[in-house]
Coordinates of N, CA and C in Angstrom, one line a residue:
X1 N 2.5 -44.1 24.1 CA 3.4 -43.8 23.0 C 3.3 -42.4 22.7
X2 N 4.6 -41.7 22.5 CA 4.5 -40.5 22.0 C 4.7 -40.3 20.9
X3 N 3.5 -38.7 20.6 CA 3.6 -38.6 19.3 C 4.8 -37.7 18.8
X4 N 5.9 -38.1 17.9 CA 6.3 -36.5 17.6 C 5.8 -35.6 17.0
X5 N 4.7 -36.0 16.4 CA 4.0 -34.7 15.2 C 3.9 -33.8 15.9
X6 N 3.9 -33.5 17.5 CA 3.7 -32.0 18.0 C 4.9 -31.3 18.4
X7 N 6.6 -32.5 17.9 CA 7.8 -31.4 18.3 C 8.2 -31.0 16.9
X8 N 7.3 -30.9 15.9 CA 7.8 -30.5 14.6 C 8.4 -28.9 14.9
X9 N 8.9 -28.3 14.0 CA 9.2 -27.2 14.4 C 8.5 -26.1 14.1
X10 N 7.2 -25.8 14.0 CA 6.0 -25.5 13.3 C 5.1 -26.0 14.7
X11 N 3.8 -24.7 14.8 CA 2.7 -25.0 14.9 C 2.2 -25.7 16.0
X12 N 2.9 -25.8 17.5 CA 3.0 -26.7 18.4 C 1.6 -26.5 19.0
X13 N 1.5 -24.7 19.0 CA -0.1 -24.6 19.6 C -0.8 -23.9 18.5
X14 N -2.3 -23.8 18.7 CA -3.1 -23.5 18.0 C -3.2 -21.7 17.6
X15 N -2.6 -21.4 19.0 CA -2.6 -20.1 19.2 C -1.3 -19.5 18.9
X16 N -1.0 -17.9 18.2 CA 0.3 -18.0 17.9 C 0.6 -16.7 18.5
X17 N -0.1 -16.1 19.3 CA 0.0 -15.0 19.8 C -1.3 -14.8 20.9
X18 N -1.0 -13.9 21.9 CA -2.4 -13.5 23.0 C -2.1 -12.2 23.2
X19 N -2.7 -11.6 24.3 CA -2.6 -10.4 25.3 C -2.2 -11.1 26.6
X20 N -1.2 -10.4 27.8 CA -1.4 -10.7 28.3 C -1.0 -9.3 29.4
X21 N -1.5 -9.3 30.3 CA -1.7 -8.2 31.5 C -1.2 -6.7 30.5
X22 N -2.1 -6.6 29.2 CA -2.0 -5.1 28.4 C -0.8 -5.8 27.2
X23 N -0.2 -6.6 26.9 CA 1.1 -6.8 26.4 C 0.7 -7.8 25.1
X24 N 0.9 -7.1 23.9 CA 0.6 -8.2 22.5 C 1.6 -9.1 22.7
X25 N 1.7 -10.7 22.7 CA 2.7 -11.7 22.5 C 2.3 -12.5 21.5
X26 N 3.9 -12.7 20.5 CA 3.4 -13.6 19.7 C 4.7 -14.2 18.9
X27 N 4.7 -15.3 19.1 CA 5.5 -16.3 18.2 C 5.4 -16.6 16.7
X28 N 6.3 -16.6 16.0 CA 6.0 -17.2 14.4 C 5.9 -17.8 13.8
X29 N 6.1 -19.3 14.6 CA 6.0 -20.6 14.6 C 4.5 -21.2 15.4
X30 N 4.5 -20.4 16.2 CA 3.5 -21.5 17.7 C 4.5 -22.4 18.6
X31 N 5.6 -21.8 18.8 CA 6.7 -22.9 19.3 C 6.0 -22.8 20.8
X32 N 5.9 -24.0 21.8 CA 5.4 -23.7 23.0 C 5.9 -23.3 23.6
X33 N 7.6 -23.5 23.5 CA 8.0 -22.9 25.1 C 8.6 -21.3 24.9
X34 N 8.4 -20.5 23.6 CA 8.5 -19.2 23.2 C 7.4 -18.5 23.7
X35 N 6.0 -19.2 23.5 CA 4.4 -18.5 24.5 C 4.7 -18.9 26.2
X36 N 5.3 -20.0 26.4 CA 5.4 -19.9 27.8 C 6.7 -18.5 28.4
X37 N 7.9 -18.5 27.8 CA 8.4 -17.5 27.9 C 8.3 -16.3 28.3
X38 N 7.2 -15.8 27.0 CA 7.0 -14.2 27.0 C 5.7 -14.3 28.0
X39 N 4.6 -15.3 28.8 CA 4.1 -15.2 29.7 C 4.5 -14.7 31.0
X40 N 5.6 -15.3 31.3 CA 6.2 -15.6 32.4 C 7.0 -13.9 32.6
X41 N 7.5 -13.8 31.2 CA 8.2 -12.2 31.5 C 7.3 -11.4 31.7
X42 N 6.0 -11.4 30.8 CA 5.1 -10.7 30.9 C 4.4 -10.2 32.4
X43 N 4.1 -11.6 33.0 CA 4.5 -11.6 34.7 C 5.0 -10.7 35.3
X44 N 6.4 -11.2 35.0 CA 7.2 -10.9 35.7 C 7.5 -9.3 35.6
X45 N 7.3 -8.5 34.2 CA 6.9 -7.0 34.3 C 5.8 -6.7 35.0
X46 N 4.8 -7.2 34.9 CA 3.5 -7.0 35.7 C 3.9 -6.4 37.4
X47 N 4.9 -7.7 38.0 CA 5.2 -7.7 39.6 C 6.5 -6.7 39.6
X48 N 6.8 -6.1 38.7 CA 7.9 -5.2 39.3 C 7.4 -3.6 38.4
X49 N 5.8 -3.5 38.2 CA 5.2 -2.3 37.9 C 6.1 -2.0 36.4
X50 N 6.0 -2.6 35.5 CA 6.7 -2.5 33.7 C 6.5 -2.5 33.1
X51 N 5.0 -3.1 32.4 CA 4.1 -3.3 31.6 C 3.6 -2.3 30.6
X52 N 3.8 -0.9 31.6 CA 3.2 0.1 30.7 C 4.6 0.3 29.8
X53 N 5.7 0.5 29.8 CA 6.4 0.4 28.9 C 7.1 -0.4 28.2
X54 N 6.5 -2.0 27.8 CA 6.6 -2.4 26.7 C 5.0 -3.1 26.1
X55 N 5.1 -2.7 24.7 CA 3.7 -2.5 24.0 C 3.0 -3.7 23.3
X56 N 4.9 -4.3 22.8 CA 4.7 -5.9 22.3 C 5.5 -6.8 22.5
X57 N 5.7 -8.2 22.4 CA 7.1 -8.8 22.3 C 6.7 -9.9 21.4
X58 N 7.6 -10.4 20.4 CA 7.6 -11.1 19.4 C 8.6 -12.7 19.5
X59 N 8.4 -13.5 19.4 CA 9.4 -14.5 19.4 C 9.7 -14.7 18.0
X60 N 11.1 -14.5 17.4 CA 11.0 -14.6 16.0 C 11.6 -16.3 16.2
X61 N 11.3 -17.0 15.7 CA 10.9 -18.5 15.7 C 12.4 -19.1 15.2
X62 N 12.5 -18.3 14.1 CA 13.5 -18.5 12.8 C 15.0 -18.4 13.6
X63 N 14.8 -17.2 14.2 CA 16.1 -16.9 15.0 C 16.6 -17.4 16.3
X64 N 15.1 -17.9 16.9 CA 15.5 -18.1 18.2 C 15.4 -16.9 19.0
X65 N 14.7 -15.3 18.5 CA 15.5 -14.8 19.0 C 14.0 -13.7 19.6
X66 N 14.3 -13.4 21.0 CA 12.3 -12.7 21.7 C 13.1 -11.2 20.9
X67 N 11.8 -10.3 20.7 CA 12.3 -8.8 20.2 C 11.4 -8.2 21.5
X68 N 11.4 -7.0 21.6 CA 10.5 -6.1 22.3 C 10.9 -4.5 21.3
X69 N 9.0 -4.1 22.0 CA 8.4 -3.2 21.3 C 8.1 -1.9 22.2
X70 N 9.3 -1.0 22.9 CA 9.0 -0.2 23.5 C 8.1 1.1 23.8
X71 N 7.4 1.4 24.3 CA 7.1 2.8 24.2 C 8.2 3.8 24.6
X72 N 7.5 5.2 24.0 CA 8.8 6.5 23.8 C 9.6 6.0 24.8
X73 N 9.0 6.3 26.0 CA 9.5 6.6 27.4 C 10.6 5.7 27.7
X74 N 11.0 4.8 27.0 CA 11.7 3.8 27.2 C 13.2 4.2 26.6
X75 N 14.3 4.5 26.7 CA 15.5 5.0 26.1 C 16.7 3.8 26.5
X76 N 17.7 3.9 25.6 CA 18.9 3.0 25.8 C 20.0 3.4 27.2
X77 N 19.9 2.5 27.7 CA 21.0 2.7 29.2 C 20.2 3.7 30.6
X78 N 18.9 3.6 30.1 CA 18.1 4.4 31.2 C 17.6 3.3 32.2
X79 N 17.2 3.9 33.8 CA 17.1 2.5 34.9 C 15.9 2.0 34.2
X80 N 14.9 2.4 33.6 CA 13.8 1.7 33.0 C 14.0 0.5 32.1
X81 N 15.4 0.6 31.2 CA 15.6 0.0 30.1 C 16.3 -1.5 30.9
X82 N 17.2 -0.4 32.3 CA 18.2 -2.3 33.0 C 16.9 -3.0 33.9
X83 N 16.0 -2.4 34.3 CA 15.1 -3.0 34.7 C 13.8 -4.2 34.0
X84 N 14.2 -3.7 33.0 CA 13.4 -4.6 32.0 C 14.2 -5.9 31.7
X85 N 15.3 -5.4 31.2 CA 16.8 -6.2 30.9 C 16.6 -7.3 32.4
X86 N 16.8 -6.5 33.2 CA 17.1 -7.7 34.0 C 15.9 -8.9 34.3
X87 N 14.1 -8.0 34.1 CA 13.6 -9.0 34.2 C 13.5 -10.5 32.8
X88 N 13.9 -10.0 31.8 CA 14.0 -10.4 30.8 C 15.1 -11.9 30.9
X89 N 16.4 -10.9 31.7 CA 17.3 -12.3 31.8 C 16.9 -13.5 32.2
X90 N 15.6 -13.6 33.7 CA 15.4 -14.3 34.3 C 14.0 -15.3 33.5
X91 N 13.6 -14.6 32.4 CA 12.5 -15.6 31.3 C 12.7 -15.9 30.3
X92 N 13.4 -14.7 29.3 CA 13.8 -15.1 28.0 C 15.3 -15.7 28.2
X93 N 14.8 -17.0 26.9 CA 16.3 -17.9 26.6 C 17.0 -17.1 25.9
X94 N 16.8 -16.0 24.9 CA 17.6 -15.7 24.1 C 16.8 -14.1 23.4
X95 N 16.9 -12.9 23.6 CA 16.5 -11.8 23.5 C 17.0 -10.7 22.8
X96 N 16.6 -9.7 21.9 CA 17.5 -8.7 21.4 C 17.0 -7.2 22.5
X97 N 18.0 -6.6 22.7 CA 17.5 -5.4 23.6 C 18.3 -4.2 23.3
X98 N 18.0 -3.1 22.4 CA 18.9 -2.1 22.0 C 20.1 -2.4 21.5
X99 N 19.4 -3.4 20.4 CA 20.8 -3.7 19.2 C 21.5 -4.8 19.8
X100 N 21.4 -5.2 21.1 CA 22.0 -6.2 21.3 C 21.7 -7.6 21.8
X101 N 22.3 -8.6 21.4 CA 22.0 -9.9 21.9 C 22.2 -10.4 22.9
X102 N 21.1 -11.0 24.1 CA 21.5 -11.6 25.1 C 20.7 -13.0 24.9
X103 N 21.4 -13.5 26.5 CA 20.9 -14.6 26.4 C 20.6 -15.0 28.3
X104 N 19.8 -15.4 28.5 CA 19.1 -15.2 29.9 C 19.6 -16.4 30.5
X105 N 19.2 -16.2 32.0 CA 19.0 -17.9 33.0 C 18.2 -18.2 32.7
X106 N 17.9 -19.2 32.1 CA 16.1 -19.3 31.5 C 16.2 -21.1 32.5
X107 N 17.0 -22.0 32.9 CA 17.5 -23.2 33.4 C 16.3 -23.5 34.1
X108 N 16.0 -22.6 35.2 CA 14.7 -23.1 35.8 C 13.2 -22.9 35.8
X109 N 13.5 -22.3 34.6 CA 11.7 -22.2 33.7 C 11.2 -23.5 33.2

C-alpha cells in the first residue's frame, strides 16, 4: 500500500538543496523531481564544458518555475547564453532565462 504522505506538496526529500559538479542547487519545497531536474542539467553542463558559468540554480517550488544564477561572463543572446538554453530545454520542465519563460522536453526524464 502506498503512502501519500510523501506526494504532499512539501518536503518530499530531506535534502532541499546540494552541490553538484561546482553548482549550488536547491528547491523550496524538497519537491523530488525539481532535485532530480537540476542534477541531470547540472550534468548535462558538466558534458558540454558549462558549469563554470552558472554559479546556482533554484527551483522556486511555488512557481513551478528553475531560475539560474549566472556569472559576468554570461550575457543575453551570446552563444554561451543559447548553449545553456538549449541544455536546459532538454532537463528543465519549466525555466526562467533572461526575463523569459520557457518550457523544456523534459517527457523522457
Amino acid at each position: 500500500m502506498m503512502s501519500t504522505g510523501y506526494f504532499l506538496t512539501k518536503g518530499q526529500i530531506d535534502i532541499y538543496g546540494c552541490t553538484a559538479f561546482g553548482i549550488h542547487l536547491s528547491s523550496r519545497h524538497g519537491i523530488a523531481y525539481e532535485l532530480a531536474e537540476m542534477l541531470l542539467f547540472a550534468e548535462g553542463l558538466e558534458k558540454k564544458g558549462l558549469t563554470r558559468y552558472v554559479e546556482s540554480i533554484f527551483y522556486d517550488s511555488g512557481s513551478c518555475t528553475c531560475n539560474f544564477e549566472f556569472t559576468h561572463d554570461v550575457e543575453k543572446y551570446s552563444k554561451i547564453a543559447d548553449q545553456i538554453e538549449l541544455v536546459a530545454m532538454e532537463h528543465i520542465s519549466q525555466f526562467e532565462i533572461f526575463d523569459n519563460i520557457c518550457h523544456g522536453n523534459t517527457q523522457r526524464n
